[in-house]
CSV table of C-alpha atoms in Angstrom, one decimal:
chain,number,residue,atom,x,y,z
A,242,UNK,CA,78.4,105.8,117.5
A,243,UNK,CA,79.3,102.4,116.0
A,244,UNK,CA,76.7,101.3,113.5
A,245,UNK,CA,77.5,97.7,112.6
A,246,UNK,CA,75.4,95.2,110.7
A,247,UNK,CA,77.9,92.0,110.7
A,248,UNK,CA,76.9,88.2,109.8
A,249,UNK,CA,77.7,85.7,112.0
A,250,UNK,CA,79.0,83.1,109.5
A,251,UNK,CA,82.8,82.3,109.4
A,252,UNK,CA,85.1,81.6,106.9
A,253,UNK,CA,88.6,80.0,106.5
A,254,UNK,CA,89.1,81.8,103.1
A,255,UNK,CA,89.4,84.8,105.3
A,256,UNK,CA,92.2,83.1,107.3
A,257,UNK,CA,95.0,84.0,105.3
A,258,UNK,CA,98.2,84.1,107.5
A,259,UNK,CA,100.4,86.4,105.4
A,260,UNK,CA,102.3,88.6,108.0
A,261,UNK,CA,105.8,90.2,107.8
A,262,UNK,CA,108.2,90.5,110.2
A,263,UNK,CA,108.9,93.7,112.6
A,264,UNK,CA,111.1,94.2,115.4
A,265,UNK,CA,109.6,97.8,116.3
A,266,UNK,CA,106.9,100.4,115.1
A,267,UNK,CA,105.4,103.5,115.7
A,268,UNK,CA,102.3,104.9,114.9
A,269,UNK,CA,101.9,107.7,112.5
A,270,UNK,CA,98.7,109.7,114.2
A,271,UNK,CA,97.6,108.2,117.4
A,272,UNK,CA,94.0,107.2,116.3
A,273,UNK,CA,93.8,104.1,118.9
A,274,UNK,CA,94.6,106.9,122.0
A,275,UNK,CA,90.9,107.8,121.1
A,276,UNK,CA,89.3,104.7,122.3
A,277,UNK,CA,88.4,104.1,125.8
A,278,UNK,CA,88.5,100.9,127.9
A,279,UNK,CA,90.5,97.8,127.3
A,280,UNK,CA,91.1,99.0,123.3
A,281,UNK,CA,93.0,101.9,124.6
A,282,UNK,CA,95.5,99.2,125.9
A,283,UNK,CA,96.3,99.0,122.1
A,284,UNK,CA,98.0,101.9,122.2
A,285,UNK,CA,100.0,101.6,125.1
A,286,UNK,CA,101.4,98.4,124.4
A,287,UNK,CA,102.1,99.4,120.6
A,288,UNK,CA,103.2,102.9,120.3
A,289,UNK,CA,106.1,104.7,121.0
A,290,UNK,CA,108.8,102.2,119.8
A,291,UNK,CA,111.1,103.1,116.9
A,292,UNK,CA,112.2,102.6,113.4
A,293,UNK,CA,109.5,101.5,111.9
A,294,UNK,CA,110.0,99.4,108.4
A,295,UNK,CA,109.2,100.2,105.0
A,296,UNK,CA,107.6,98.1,102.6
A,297,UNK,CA,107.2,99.0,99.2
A,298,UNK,CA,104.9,96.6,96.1
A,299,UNK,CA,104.6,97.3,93.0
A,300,UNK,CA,101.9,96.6,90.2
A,301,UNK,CA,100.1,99.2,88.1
A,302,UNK,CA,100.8,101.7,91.5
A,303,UNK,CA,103.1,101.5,94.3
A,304,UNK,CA,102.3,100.4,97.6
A,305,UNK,CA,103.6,101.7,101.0
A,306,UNK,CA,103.6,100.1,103.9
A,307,UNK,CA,105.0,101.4,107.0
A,308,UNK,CA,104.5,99.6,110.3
A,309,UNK,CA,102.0,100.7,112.8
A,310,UNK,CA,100.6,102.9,109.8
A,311,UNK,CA,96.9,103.9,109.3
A,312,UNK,CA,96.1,103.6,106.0
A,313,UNK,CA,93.0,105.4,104.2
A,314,UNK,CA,91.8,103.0,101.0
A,315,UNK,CA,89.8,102.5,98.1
A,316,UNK,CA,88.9,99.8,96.2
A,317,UNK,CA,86.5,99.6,92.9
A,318,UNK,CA,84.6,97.2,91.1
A,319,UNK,CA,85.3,96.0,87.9
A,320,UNK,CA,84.3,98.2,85.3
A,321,UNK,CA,81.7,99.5,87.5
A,322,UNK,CA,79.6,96.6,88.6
A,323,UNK,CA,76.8,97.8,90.6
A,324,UNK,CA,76.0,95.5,93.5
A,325,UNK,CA,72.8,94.8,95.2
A,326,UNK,CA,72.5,95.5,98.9
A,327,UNK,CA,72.9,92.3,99.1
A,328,UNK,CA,76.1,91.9,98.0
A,329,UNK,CA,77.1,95.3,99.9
A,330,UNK,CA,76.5,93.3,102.6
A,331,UNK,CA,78.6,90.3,102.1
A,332,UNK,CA,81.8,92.9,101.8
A,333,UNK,CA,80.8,94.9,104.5
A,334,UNK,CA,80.9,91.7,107.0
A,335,UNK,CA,83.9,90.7,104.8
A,336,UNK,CA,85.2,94.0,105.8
A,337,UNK,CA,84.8,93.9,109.3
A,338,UNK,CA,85.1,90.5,109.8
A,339,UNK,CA,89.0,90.2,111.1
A,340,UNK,CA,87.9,94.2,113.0
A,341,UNK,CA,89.8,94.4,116.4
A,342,UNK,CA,91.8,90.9,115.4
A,343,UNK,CA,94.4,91.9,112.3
A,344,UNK,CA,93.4,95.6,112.1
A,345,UNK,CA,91.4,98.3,113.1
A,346,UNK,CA,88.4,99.6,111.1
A,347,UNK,CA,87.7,103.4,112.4
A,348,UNK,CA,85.5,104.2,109.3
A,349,UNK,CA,84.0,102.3,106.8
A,350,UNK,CA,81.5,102.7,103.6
A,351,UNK,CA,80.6,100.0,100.9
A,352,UNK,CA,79.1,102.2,98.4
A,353,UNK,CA,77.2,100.2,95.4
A,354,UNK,CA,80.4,100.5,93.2
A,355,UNK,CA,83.5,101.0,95.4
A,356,UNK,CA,84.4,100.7,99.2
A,357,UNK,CA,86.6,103.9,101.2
A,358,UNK,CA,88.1,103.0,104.7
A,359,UNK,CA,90.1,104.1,107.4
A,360,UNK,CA,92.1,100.9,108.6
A,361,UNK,CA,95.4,100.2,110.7
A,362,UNK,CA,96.6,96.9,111.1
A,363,UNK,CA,97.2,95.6,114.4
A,364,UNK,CA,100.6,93.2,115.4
A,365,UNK,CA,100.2,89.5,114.9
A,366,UNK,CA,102.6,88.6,117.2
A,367,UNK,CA,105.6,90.2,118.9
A,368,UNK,CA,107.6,90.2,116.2
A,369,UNK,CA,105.0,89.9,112.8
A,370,UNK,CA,102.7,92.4,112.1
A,371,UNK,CA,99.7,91.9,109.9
A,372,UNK,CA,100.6,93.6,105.7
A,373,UNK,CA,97.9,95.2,104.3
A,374,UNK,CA,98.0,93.1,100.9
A,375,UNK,CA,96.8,90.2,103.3
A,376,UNK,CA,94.1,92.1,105.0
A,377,UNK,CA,92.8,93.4,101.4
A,378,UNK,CA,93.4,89.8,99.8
A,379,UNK,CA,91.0,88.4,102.5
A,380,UNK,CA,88.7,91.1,102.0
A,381,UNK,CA,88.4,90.9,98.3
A,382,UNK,CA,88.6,87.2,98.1
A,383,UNK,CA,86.2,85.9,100.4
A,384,UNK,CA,83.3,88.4,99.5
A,385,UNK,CA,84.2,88.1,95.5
A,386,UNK,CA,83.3,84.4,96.1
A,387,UNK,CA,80.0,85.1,97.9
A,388,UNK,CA,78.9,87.5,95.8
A,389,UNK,CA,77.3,85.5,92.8
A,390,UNK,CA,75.7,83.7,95.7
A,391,UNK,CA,73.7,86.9,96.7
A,392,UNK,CA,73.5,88.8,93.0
A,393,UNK,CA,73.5,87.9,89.5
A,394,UNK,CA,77.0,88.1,87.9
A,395,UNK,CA,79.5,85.5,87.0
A,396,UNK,CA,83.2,87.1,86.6
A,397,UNK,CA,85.2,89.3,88.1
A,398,UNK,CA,84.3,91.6,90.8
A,399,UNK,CA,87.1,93.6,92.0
A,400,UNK,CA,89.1,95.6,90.4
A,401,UNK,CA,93.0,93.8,90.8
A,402,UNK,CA,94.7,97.5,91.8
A,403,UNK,CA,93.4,98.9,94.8
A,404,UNK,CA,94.6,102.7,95.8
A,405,UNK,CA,95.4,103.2,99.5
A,406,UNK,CA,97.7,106.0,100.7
A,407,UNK,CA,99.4,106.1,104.5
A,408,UNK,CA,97.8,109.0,106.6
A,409,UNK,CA,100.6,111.1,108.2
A,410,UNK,CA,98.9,113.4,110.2
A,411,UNK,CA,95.6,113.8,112.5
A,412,UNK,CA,94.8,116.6,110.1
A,413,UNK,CA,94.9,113.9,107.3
A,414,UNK,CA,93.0,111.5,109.3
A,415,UNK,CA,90.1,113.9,110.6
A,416,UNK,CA,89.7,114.8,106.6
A,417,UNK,CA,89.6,111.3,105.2
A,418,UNK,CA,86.8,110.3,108.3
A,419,UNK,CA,84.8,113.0,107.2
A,420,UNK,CA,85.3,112.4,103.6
A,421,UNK,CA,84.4,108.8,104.1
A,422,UNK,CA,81.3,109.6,105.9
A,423,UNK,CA,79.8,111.9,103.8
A,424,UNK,CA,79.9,109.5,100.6
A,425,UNK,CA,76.7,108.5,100.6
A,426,UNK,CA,75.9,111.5,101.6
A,427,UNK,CA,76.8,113.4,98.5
A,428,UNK,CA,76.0,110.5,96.4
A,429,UNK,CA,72.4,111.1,97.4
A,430,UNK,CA,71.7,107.9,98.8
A,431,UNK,CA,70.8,109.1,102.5
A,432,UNK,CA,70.5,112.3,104.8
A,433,UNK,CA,73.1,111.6,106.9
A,434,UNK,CA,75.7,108.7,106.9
A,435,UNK,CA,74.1,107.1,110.4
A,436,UNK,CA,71.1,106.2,108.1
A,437,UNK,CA,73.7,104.2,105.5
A,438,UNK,CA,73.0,100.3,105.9
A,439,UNK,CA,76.9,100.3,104.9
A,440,UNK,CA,78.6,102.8,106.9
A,441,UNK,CA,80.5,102.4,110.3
A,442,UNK,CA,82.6,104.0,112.4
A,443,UNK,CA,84.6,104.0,115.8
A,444,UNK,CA,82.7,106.0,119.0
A,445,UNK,CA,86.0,108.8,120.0
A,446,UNK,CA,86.1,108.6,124.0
Protein backbone atom coordinates (compact mmCIF):
# COMPACT_ATOMS: atom_id res chain seq x y z
CA UNK A 1 0.00 0.00 0.00
CA UNK A 2 1.15 3.54 -0.71
CA UNK A 3 -0.28 6.04 1.64
CA UNK A 4 0.56 9.48 0.42
CA UNK A 5 -0.73 12.88 1.43
CA UNK A 6 1.39 15.32 -0.95
CA UNK A 7 0.65 19.16 -1.70
CA UNK A 8 0.31 20.27 -4.95
CA UNK A 9 2.36 23.48 -4.72
CA UNK A 10 5.89 23.72 -6.36
CA UNK A 11 8.87 25.19 -5.55
CA UNK A 12 12.14 26.28 -7.32
CA UNK A 13 14.08 26.11 -3.94
CA UNK A 14 13.66 22.44 -4.39
CA UNK A 15 15.34 22.61 -7.77
CA UNK A 16 18.74 22.37 -6.78
CA UNK A 17 20.82 20.85 -9.68
CA UNK A 18 23.84 19.42 -7.70
CA UNK A 19 24.72 16.08 -9.42
CA UNK A 20 28.07 14.26 -9.78
CA UNK A 21 29.30 12.56 -12.46
CA UNK A 22 29.27 8.51 -13.04
CA UNK A 23 30.20 6.51 -15.88
CA UNK A 24 28.68 3.17 -14.34
CA UNK A 25 26.81 1.79 -11.18
CA UNK A 26 25.33 -0.99 -9.54
CA UNK A 27 22.90 -1.36 -7.11
CA UNK A 28 23.57 -2.74 -3.71
CA UNK A 29 20.14 -4.74 -2.99
CA UNK A 30 17.80 -4.76 -5.82
CA UNK A 31 14.87 -2.86 -4.07
CA UNK A 32 13.48 -1.34 -7.56
CA UNK A 33 13.18 -5.31 -8.95
CA UNK A 34 10.17 -5.20 -6.51
CA UNK A 35 8.08 -2.78 -8.30
CA UNK A 36 5.78 -3.75 -11.04
CA UNK A 37 4.94 -1.95 -14.33
CA UNK A 38 6.78 0.82 -16.10
CA UNK A 39 9.01 1.49 -12.51
CA UNK A 40 10.39 -1.97 -12.89
CA UNK A 41 12.03 -0.51 -16.09
CA UNK A 42 14.24 1.28 -13.46
CA UNK A 43 15.91 -1.52 -12.73
CA UNK A 44 16.57 -2.82 -15.97
CA UNK A 45 17.97 0.06 -17.49
CA UNK A 46 20.12 0.83 -14.24
CA UNK A 47 21.51 -2.28 -12.74
CA UNK A 48 23.99 -4.62 -13.49
CA UNK A 49 26.84 -2.20 -14.68
CA UNK A 50 30.10 -2.04 -12.85
CA UNK A 51 32.46 -0.07 -10.68
CA UNK A 52 30.51 1.93 -8.99
CA UNK A 53 32.17 5.35 -7.40
CA UNK A 54 32.84 6.30 -3.96
CA UNK A 55 32.16 9.49 -2.47
CA UNK A 56 33.14 10.27 0.77
CA UNK A 57 32.15 14.15 2.92
CA UNK A 58 33.10 15.04 5.88
CA UNK A 59 31.71 17.35 8.73
CA UNK A 60 31.04 16.22 12.28
CA UNK A 61 30.46 12.40 10.54
CA UNK A 62 31.44 10.91 7.37
CA UNK A 63 29.41 10.49 4.54
CA UNK A 64 29.40 7.65 1.96
CA UNK A 65 28.07 7.70 -1.17
CA UNK A 66 28.25 4.96 -3.46
CA UNK A 67 26.42 5.06 -6.84
CA UNK A 68 23.19 3.27 -7.38
CA UNK A 69 23.21 2.89 -3.40
CA UNK A 70 20.02 2.80 -1.12
CA UNK A 71 20.57 4.73 1.62
CA UNK A 72 18.57 4.37 5.05
CA UNK A 73 18.53 8.16 6.91
CA UNK A 74 17.85 10.20 9.70
CA UNK A 75 17.62 13.59 10.30
CA UNK A 76 16.64 15.68 13.73
CA UNK A 77 15.49 18.81 14.65
CA UNK A 78 17.31 21.32 16.40
CA UNK A 79 17.52 20.67 19.86
CA UNK A 80 14.35 18.93 19.69
CA UNK A 81 11.87 21.29 18.22
CA UNK A 82 8.58 19.63 18.20
CA UNK A 83 6.54 20.48 15.14
CA UNK A 84 2.89 20.74 14.61
CA UNK A 85 1.25 18.39 12.07
CA UNK A 86 1.36 21.08 10.28
CA UNK A 87 4.67 21.46 9.78
CA UNK A 88 5.07 17.53 9.54
CA UNK A 89 3.33 18.12 6.61
CA UNK A 90 5.31 20.64 4.83
CA UNK A 91 8.47 18.12 5.13
CA UNK A 92 6.62 15.18 4.32
CA UNK A 93 5.54 16.87 0.74
CA UNK A 94 9.09 18.33 0.86
CA UNK A 95 10.15 14.77 1.18
CA UNK A 96 8.38 13.27 -1.48
CA UNK A 97 8.23 16.00 -3.60
CA UNK A 98 11.33 15.14 -6.27
CA UNK A 99 9.75 10.89 -5.44
CA UNK A 100 10.18 8.92 -8.76
CA UNK A 101 12.26 12.16 -10.32
CA UNK A 102 15.89 12.28 -8.39
CA UNK A 103 15.28 9.27 -6.04
CA UNK A 104 13.25 6.80 -4.85
CA UNK A 105 11.33 6.95 -1.54
CA UNK A 106 10.36 3.17 -0.49
CA UNK A 107 9.55 4.19 3.18
CA UNK A 108 9.05 7.23 4.83
CA UNK A 109 8.03 8.73 8.44
CA UNK A 110 8.16 12.46 9.69
CA UNK A 111 7.89 11.89 13.21
CA UNK A 112 7.17 15.28 15.36
CA UNK A 113 11.02 15.60 16.12
CA UNK A 114 12.99 13.66 13.53
CA UNK A 115 12.37 12.11 9.94
CA UNK A 116 13.73 8.07 9.07
CA UNK A 117 13.77 7.04 5.34
CA UNK A 118 14.58 4.48 2.92
CA UNK A 119 15.73 6.47 -0.30
CA UNK A 120 17.91 5.66 -3.43
CA UNK A 121 18.71 8.14 -5.82
CA UNK A 122 17.87 7.73 -9.35
CA UNK A 123 20.50 8.88 -12.50
CA UNK A 124 20.06 12.41 -13.74
CA UNK A 125 21.40 11.75 -16.84
CA UNK A 126 23.51 9.15 -18.49
CA UNK A 127 26.45 10.17 -17.12
CA UNK A 128 25.37 12.38 -13.65
CA UNK A 129 23.64 10.78 -10.99
CA UNK A 130 21.74 12.66 -8.36
CA UNK A 131 24.33 12.95 -4.57
CA UNK A 132 22.40 12.62 -1.66
CA UNK A 133 23.75 16.03 -0.10
CA UNK A 134 21.57 17.56 -2.93
CA UNK A 135 18.51 15.51 -2.39
CA UNK A 136 18.84 16.25 1.66
CA UNK A 137 19.81 20.05 0.96
CA UNK A 138 16.42 20.41 -1.03
CA UNK A 139 14.65 18.53 1.56
CA UNK A 140 15.80 20.49 4.55
CA UNK A 141 15.91 23.86 2.83
CA UNK A 142 12.66 24.20 1.27
CA UNK A 143 10.54 22.85 4.30
CA UNK A 144 12.93 24.87 6.95
CA UNK A 145 11.63 27.89 5.02
CA UNK A 146 7.89 26.99 5.15
CA UNK A 147 7.88 25.93 8.38
CA UNK A 148 7.46 29.35 10.36
CA UNK A 149 4.75 29.79 7.86
CA UNK A 150 2.70 26.81 9.28
CA UNK A 151 4.11 26.94 13.23
CA UNK A 152 5.41 29.33 15.56
CA UNK A 153 9.25 29.33 15.66
CA UNK A 154 11.69 31.72 14.18
CA UNK A 155 15.38 29.97 13.88
CA UNK A 156 16.77 27.03 13.08
CA UNK A 157 14.98 23.95 12.33
CA UNK A 158 17.23 21.19 11.29
CA UNK A 159 19.85 19.95 12.79
CA UNK A 160 23.10 20.79 10.20
CA UNK A 161 24.47 16.82 10.51
CA UNK A 162 22.22 14.34 9.30
CA UNK A 163 23.12 10.40 9.89
CA UNK A 164 22.50 8.20 6.82
CA UNK A 165 24.30 4.81 6.41
CA UNK A 166 24.39 2.74 2.82
CA UNK A 167 22.25 -0.49 3.07
CA UNK A 168 24.26 -3.48 1.82
CA UNK A 169 22.06 -6.22 1.98
CA UNK A 170 18.18 -7.13 1.56
CA UNK A 171 18.56 -8.41 5.06
CA UNK A 172 19.56 -4.71 5.93
CA UNK A 173 16.93 -3.30 3.90
CA UNK A 174 13.86 -5.56 5.12
CA UNK A 175 15.12 -4.46 8.93
CA UNK A 176 15.38 -0.74 8.40
CA UNK A 177 11.51 -0.86 6.45
CA UNK A 178 10.26 -2.49 9.33
CA UNK A 179 12.10 -0.33 11.76
CA UNK A 180 10.88 2.71 9.90
CA UNK A 181 7.39 1.58 10.03
CA UNK A 182 6.96 0.74 13.36
CA UNK A 183 8.18 4.31 14.71
CA UNK A 184 5.13 5.74 15.43
CA UNK A 185 4.18 2.70 16.40
CA UNK A 186 6.33 2.35 19.36
CA UNK A 187 6.33 6.00 20.00
CA UNK A 188 2.61 5.48 20.78
CA UNK A 189 1.26 7.79 18.43
CA UNK A 190 -1.01 5.08 16.40
CA UNK A 191 -1.95 1.29 16.16
CA UNK A 192 -0.48 0.60 13.17
CA UNK A 193 1.80 2.75 10.83
CA UNK A 194 -1.13 2.75 7.94
CA UNK A 195 -3.06 4.99 10.41
CA UNK A 196 0.22 7.60 10.62
CA UNK A 197 -0.73 10.97 8.66
CA UNK A 198 3.15 10.89 7.98
CA UNK A 199 4.11 7.51 7.01
CA UNK A 200 4.55 6.02 3.36
CA UNK A 201 5.70 3.32 1.72
CA UNK A 202 6.24 1.48 -1.77
CA UNK A 203 3.38 -1.45 -2.68
CA UNK A 204 6.13 -4.80 -3.29
CA UNK A 205 4.63 -6.48 -6.60
Amino acid sequence: MIHRKLSQESNQELGGQDAYPTKNHQFLVEPISRLGGQDAHLANNYQSLVEPKLKINYRNLPHWELEGSVYFITFNTWEKLELTPAAQQVVFNACNFFDKKRYQVFCLVVMPDHVHMLIQPLPKSEDKFWSLSSIMHSMKSYSSKQIPKVMKHIGTVWQDERHDRIVRDEREFDGFWEYIRQNPVKAGLCLTPEEYPFFCQISEG
